[in-house]
CSV table of C-alpha atoms and ligand atoms in Angstrom, one decimal:
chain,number,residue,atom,x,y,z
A,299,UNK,CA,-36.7,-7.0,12.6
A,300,UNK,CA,-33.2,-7.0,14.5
A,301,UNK,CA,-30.5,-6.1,11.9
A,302,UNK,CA,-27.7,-8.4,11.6
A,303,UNK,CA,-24.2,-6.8,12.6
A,304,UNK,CA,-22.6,-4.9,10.0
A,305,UNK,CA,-19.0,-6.3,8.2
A,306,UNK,CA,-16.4,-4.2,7.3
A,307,UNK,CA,-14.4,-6.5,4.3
A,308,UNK,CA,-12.4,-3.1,3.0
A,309,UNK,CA,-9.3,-3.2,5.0
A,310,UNK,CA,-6.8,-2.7,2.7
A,311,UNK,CA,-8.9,0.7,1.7
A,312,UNK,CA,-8.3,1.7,5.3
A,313,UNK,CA,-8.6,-0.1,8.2
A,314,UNK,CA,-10.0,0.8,12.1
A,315,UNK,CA,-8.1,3.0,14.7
A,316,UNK,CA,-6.5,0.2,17.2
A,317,UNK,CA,-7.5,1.5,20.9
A,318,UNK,CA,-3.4,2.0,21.1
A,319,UNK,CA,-3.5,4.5,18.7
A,320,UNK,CA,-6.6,6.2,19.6
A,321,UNK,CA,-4.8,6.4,22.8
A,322,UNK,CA,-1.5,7.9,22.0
A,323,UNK,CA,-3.7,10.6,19.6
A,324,UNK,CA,-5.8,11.5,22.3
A,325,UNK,CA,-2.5,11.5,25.0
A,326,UNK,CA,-0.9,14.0,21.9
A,327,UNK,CA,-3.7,16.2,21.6
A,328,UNK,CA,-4.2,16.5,24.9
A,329,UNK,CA,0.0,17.6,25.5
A,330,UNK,CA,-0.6,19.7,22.3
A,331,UNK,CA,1.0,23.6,22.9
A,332,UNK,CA,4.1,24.0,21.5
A,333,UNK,CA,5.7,23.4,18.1
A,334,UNK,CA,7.7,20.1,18.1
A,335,UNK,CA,10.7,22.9,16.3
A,336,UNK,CA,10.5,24.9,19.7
A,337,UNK,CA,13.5,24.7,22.1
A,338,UNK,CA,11.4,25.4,25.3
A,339,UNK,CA,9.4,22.7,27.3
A,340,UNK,CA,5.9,23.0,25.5
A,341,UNK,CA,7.9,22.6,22.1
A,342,UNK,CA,10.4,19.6,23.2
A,343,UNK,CA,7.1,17.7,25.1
A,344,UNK,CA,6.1,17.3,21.1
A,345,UNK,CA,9.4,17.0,19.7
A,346,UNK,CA,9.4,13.8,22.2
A,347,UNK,CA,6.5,12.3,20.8
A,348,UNK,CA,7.9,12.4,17.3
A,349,UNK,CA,10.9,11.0,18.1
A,350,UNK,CA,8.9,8.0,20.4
A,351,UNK,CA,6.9,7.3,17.5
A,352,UNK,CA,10.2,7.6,14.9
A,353,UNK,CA,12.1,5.3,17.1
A,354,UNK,CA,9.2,2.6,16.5
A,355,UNK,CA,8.9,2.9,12.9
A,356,UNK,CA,13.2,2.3,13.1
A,357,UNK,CA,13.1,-0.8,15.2
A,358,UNK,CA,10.8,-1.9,13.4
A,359,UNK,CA,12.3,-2.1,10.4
A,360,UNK,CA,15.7,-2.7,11.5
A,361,UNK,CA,16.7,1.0,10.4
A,362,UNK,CA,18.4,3.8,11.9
A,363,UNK,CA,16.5,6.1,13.5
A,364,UNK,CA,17.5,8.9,10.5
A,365,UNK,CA,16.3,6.6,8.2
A,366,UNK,CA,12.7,7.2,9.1
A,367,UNK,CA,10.8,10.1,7.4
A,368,UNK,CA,7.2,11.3,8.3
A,369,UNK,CA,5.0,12.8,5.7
A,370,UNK,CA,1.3,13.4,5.3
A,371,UNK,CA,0.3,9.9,3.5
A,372,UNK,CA,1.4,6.9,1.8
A,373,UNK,CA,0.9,9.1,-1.5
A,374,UNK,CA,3.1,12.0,-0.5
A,375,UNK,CA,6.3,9.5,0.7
A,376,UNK,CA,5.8,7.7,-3.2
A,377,UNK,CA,6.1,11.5,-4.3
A,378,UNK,CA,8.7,12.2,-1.8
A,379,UNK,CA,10.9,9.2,-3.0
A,380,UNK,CA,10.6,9.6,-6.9
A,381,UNK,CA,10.5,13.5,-7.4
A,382,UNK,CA,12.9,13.4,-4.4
A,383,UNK,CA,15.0,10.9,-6.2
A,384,UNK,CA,14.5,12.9,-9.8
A,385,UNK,CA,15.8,16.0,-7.6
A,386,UNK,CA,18.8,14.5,-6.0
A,387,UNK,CA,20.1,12.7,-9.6
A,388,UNK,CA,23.4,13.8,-10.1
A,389,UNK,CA,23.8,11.7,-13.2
A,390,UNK,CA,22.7,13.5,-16.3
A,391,UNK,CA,22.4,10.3,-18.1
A,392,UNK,CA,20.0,8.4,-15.5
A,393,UNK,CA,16.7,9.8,-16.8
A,394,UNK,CA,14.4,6.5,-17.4
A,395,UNK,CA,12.6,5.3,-14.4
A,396,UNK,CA,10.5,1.9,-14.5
A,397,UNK,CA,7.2,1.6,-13.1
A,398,UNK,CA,4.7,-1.5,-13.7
A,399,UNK,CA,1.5,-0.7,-14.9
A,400,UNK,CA,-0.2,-2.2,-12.0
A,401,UNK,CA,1.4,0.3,-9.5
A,402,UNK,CA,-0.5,2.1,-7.2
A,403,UNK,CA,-1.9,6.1,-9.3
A,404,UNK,CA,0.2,7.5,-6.2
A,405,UNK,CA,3.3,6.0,-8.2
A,406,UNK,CA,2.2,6.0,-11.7
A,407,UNK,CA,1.0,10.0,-11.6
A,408,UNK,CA,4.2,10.7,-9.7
A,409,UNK,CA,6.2,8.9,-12.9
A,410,UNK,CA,3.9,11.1,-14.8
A,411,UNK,CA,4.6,14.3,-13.4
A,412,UNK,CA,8.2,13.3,-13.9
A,413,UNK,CA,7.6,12.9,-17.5
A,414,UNK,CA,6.7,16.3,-17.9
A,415,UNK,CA,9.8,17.5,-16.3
A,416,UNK,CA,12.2,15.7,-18.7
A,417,UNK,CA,12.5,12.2,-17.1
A,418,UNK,CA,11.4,9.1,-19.1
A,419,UNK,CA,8.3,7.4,-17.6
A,420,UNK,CA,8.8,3.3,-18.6
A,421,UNK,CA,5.3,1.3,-18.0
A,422,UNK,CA,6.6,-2.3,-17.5
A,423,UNK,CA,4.2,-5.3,-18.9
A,424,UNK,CA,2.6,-7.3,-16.3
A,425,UNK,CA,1.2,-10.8,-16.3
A,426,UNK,CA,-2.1,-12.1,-15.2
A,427,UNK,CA,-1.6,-11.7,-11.6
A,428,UNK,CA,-0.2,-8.4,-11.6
A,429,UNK,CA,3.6,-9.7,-11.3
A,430,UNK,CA,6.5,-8.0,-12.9
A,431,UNK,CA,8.3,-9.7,-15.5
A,432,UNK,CA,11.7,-9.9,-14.1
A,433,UNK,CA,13.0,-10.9,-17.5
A,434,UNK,CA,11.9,-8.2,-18.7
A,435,UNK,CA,13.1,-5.7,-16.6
A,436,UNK,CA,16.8,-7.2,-16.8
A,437,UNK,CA,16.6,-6.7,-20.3
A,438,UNK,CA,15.1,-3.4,-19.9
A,439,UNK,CA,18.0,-2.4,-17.2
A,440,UNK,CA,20.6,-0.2,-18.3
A,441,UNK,CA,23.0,3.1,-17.2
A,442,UNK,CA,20.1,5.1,-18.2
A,443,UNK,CA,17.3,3.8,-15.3
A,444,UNK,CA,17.0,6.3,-12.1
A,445,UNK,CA,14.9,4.4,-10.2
A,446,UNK,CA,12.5,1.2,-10.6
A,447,UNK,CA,9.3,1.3,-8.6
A,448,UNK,CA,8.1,-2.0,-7.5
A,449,UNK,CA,5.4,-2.3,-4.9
A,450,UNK,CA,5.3,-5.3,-2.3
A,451,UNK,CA,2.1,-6.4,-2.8
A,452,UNK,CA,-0.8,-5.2,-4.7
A,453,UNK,CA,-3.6,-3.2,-3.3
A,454,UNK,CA,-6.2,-4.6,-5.6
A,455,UNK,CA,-5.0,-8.3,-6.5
A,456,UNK,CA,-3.2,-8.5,-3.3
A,457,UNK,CA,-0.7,-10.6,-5.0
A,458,UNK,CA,3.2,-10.0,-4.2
A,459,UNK,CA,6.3,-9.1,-6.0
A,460,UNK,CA,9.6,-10.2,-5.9
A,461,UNK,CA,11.1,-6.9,-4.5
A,462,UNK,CA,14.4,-8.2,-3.6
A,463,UNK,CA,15.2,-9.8,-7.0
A,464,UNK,CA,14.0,-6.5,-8.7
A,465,UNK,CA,16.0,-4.6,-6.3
A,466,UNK,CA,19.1,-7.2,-6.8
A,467,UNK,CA,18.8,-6.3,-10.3
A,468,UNK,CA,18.5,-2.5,-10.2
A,469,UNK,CA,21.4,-2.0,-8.1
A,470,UNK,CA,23.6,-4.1,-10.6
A,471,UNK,CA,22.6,-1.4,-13.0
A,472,UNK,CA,23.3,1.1,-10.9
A,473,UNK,CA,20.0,2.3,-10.4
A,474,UNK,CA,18.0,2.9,-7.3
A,475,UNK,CA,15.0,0.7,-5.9
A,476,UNK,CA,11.5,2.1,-4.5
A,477,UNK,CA,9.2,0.1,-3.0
A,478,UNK,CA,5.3,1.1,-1.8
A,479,UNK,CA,4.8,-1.1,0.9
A,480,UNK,CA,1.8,0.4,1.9
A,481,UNK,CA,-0.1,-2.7,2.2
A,482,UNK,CA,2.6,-4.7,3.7
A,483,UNK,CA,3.8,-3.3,6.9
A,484,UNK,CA,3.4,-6.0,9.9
A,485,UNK,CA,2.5,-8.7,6.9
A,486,UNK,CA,5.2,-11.4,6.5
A,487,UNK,CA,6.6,-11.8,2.4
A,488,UNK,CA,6.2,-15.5,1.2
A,489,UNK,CA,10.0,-15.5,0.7
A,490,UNK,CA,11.3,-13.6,3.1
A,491,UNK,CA,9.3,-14.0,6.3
A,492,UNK,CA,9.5,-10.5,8.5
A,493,UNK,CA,10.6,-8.3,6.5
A,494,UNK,CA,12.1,-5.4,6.4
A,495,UNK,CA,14.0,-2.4,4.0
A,496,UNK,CA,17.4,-4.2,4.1
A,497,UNK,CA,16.1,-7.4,3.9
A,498,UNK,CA,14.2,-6.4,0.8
A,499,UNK,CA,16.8,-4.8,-0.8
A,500,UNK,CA,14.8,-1.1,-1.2
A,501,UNK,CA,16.6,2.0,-0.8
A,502,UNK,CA,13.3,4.1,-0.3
A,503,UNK,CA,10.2,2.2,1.4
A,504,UNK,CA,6.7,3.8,1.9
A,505,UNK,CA,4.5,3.0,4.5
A,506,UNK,CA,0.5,4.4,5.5
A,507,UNK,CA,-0.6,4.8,8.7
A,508,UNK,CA,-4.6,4.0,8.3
A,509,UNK,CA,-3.8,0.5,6.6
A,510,UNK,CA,-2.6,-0.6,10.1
A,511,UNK,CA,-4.9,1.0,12.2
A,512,UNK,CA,-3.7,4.1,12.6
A,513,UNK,CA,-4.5,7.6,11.8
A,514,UNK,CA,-5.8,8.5,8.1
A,515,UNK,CA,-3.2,11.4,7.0
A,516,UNK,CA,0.2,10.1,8.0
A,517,UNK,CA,2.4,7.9,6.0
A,518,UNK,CA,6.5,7.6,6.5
A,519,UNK,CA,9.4,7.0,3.7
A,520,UNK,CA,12.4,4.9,4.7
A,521,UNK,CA,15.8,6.3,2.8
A,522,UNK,CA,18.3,4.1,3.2
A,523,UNK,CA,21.3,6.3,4.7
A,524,UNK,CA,23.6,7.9,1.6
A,525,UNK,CA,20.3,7.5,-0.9
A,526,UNK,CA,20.8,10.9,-2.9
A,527,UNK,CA,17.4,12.8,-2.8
A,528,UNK,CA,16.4,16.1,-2.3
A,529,UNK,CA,13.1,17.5,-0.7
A,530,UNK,CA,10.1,17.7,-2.3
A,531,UNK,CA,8.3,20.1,0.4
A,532,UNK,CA,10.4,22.8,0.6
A,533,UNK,CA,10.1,25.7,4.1
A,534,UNK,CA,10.9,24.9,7.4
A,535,UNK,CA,13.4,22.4,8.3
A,536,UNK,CA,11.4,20.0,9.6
A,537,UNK,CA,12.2,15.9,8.9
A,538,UNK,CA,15.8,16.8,8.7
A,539,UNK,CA,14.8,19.0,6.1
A,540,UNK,CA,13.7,16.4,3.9
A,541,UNK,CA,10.3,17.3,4.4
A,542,UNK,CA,8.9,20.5,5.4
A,543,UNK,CA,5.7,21.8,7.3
A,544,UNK,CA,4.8,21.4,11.2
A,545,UNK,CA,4.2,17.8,12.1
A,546,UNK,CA,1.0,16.8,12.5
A,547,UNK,CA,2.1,15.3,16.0
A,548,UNK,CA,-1.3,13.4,17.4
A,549,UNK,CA,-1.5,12.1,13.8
A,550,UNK,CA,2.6,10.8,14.3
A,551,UNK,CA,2.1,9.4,17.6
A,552,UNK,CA,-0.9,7.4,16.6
A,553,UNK,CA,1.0,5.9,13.8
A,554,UNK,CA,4.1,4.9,16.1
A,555,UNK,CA,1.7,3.3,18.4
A,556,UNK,CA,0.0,1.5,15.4
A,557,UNK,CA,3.3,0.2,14.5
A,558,UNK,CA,3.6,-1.3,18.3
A,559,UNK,CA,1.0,-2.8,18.7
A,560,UNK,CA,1.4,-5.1,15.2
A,561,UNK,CA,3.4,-7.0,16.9
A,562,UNK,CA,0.5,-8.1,19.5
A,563,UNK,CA,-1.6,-9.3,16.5
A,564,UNK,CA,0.1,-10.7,13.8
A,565,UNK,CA,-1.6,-10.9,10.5
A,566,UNK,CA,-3.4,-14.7,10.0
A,567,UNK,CA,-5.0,-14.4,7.0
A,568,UNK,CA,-8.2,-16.6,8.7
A,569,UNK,CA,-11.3,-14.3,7.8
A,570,UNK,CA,-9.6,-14.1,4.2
A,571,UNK,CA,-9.1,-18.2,4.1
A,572,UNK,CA,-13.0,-18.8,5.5
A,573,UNK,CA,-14.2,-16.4,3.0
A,574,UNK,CA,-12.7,-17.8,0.4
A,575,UNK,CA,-13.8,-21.2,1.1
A,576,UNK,CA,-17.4,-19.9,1.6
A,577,UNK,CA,-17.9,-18.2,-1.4
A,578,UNK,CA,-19.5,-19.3,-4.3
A,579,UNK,CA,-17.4,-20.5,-6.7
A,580,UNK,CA,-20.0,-21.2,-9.5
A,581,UNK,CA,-20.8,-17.2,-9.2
A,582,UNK,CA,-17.4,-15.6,-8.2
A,583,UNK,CA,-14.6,-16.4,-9.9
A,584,UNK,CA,-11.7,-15.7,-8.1
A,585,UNK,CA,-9.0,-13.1,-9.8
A,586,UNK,CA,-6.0,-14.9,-8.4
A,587,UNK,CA,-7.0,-18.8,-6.9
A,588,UNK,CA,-3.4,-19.5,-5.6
A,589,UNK,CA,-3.2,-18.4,-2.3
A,590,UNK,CA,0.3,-18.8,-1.7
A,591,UNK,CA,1.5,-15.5,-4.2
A,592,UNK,CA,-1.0,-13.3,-2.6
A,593,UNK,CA,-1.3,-11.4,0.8
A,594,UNK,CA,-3.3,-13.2,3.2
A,595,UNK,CA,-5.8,-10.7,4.1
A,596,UNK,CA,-7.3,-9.5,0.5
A,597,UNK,CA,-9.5,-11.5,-2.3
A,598,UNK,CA,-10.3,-10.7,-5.6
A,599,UNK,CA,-13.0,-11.8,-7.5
A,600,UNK,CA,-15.9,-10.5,-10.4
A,601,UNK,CA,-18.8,-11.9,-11.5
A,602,UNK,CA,-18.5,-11.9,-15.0
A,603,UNK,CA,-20.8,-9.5,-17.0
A,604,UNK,CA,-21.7,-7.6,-13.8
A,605,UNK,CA,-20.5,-4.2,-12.9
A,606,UNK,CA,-18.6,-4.2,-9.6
A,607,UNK,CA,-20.4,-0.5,-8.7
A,608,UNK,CA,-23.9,-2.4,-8.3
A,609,UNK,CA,-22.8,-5.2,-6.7
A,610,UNK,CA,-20.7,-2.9,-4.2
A,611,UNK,CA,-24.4,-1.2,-3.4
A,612,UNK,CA,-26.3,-4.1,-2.7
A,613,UNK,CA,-23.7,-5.2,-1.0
A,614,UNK,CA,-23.3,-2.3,1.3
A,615,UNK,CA,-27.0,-2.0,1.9
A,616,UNK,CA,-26.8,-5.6,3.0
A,617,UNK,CA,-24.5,-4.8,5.7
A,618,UNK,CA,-21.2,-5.6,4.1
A,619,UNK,CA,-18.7,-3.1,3.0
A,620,UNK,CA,-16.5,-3.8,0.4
A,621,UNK,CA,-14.4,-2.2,-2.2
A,622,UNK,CA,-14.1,-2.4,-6.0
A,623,UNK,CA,-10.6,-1.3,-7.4
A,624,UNK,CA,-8.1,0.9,-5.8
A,625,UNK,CA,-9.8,3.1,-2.6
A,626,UNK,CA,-9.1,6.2,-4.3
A,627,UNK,CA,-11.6,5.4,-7.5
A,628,UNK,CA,-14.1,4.1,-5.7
A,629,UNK,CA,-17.5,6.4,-6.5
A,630,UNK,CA,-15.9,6.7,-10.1
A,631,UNK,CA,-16.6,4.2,-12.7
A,632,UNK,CA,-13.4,3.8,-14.1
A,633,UNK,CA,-12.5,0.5,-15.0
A,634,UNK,CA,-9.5,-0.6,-12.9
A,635,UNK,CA,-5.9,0.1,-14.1
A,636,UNK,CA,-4.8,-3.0,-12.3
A,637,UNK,CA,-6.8,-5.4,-14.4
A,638,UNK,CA,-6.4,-3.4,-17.2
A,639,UNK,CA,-3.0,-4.1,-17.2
A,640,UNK,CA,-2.8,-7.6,-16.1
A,641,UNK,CA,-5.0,-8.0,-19.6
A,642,UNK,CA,-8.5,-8.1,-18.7
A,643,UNK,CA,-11.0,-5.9,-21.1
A,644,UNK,CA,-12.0,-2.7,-20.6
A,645,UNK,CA,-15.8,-4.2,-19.5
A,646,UNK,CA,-14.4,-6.8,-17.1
A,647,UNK,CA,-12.1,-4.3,-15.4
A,648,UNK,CA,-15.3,-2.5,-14.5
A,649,UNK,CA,-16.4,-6.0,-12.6
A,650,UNK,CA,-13.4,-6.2,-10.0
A,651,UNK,CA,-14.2,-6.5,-6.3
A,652,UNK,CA,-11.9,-6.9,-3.5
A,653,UNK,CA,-12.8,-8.0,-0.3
A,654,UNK,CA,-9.8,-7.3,2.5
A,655,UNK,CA,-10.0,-8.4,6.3
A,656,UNK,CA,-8.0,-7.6,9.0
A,657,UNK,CA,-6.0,-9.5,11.6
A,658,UNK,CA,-8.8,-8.6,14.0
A,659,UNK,CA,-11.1,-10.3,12.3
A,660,UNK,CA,-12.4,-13.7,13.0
A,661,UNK,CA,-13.0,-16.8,10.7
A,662,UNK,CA,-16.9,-16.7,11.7
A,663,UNK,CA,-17.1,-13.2,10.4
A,664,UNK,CA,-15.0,-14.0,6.9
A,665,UNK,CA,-17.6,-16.4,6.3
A,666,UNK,CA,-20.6,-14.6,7.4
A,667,UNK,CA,-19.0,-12.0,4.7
A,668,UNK,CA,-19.4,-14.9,2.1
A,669,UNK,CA,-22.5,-16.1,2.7
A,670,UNK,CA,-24.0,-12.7,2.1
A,671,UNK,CA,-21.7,-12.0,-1.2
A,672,UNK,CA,-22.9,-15.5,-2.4
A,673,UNK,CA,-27.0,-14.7,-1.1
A,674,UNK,CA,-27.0,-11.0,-2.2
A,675,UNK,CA,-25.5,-11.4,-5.4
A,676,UNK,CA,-27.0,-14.8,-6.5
A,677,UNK,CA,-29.5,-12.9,-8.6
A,678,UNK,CA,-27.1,-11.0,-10.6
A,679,UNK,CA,-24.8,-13.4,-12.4
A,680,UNK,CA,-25.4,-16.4,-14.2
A,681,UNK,CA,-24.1,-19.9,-12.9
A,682,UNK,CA,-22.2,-21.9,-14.7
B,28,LIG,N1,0.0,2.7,-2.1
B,28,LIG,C1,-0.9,1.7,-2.0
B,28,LIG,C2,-0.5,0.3,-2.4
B,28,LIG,C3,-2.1,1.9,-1.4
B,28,LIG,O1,-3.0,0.9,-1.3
B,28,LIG,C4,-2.5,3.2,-1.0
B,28,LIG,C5,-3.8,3.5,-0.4
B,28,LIG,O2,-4.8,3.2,-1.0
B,28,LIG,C6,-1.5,4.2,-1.1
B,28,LIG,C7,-0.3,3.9,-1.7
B,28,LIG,C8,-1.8,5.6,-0.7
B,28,LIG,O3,-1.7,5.8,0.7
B,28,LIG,P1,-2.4,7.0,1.4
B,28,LIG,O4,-3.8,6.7,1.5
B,28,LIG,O5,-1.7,7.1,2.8
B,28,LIG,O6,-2.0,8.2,0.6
């Protein structure tokens, strides 16, 4: 019997190499001698591609070309900008730093690790969606708060935050504003439009490579110019000495050319929107129905009283790859932090699944992805 096509729904868990970046890796590797730190022609030929693929990063956020920050992942530039920021404190009496529960474990262990070093780790409330409380953190601001960490959009719930108002209100206490906007870069805020650092308000912005199609194991950390932080990853003087270690160059240029070619394919949301209108709604109910607070490429939904871990299986041995909770706890059955904070029990935030499309991806295959959700999975729940 032919086997239908399989479909990939776990974008925002990493997404496809675009041909441009498989090109500009294979073009890097292929000009690979030197070290990028080298003055003679071998060594500039890679400091070149850095800078090519730095200079894309810049423009496209609107940045300065200093600004711009490689590192290994989206994880390392959250630990570069909060232990960075912890290191470069020169006020004694800034030691709380705000994180929402419902921040990425890159953030939250970082704020954790800081704990243990002296620093005050504050877990803001979230509501059912995910969403700060901006009341709350006003009332929560003072001259004690380092840094608040806000991310742009969740990676499980998909649903945005108000960055700039958070960040509006940090700097009015004099306190810094991080932003993970790993699952945003090339995806246009519901208030803002294109976005970008200055426009948001963040001093310190991280960004993944493999969540746009490039390379897994690159990210990049915007610091806005006179942000006081110190490096993390301390040896050579790579990054301006902000981050030490040889580049991983093929890795860098794939990223920059990841970063070009968003602009040829600007995220829709249309898989996403034909999926959701596909899917069962007497089975799946859908975490966040409003579609107009969450990003336009990721749905999430549970059936209630089944475990998201056996409906990811049968799923994937249907043909369609999803994911259930944040990419880095998937094979673990740990109920998701996200939903655990936004108030769910301990049982139902074992039953979260998130289906994420691409801009690639057509409305034909969204629904095709929905039609085998609602077919595979009829058997498990109960209708209501
Ligand atoms: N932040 C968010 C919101 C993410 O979704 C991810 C990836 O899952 C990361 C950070 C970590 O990025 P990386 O995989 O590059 O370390």
């Amino acid at each position: 019997m032919k086997q239908a096509a399989r479909i990939y729904a776990d974008h925002a868990a990493s997404s496809p190499l675009v041909p441009a970046a498989a090109e500009a890796i294979a073009k890097a590797i292929a000009a690979s001698q030197g070290n990028p730190s080298s003055q003679h022609l071998e060594g500039r030929i890679m400091r070149a591609v850095i800078d090519e693929a730095r200079a894309s990063l810049a423009e496209w956020f609107g940045c300065s070309f200093g600004e711009v920050i490689f590192t290994s992942s989206g994880t390392e530039a959250a630990q570069l900008a909060m232990v960075g920021t912890a290191l470069g404190s020169v006020d004694q009496k800034r030691t709380r730093i705000i994180i929402p529960a419902s921040e990425h474990h890159c953030v939250i262990h970082q704020a954790k690790l800081l704990a243990r070093l002296g620093f005050e780790a504050v877990f803001a409330p979230v509501d059912r969606y995910a969403r700060l409380d901006l009341a709350w953190l006003e009332a929560n601001l003072d001259d004690t708060v380092l840094l608040v960490c806000l991310m742009h959009a969740n990676n499980e719930f998909g649903t945005w935050q108000d960055v700039r108002a958070a960040a509006a209100l940090a700097h009015h206490a004099g306190a810094l504003l991080f932003s993970d906007c790993v699952q945003t870069l090339g995806v246009d805020d519901p208030n803002i439009g294109f976005w970008t650092p200055e426009t948001l308000g963040a001093d310190l912005v991280s960004v993944s490579a493999h969540k746009i199609g490039g390379p897994k194991g690159v990210g990049a950390l915007y610091v806005k110019a006179g942000t006081k932080i110190e490096p993390v990853l301390l040896g050579g003087g790579q990054e301006r000495e902000m981050r030490a270690g040889t580049e991983s160059v093929a890795a860098i240029a794939g990223f920059g050319a990841a970063v070009r070619s968003l602009e040829n394919a600007p995220v829709h949301g249309v898989a996403a929107r034909a999926f959701e209108s596909s899917l069962n709604q007497d089975l799946f109910t859908l975490t966040v129905p409003d579609r107009a607070i969450r990003h336009p490429e990721i749905v999430h939904a549970r059936i209630p009283g089944v475990k998201a871990e056996a409906a990811v299986i049968r799923l994937d041995r249907a043909g369609l790859a999803i994911g259930s909770g944040a990419a880095c706890s998937s094979g673990s059955l740990e109920p998701s932090h996200v939903m655990e904070a936004a108030g769910y029990t301990h049982a139902e935030a074992k039953e979260g699944l998130r289906f994420s499309f691409s801009r690639h991806q057509t409305a034909e295959e969204g629904a095709a992805a929905a039609l085998t959700a609602n077919e595979v999975l009829k058997g498990l729940g109960h209708a209501r």
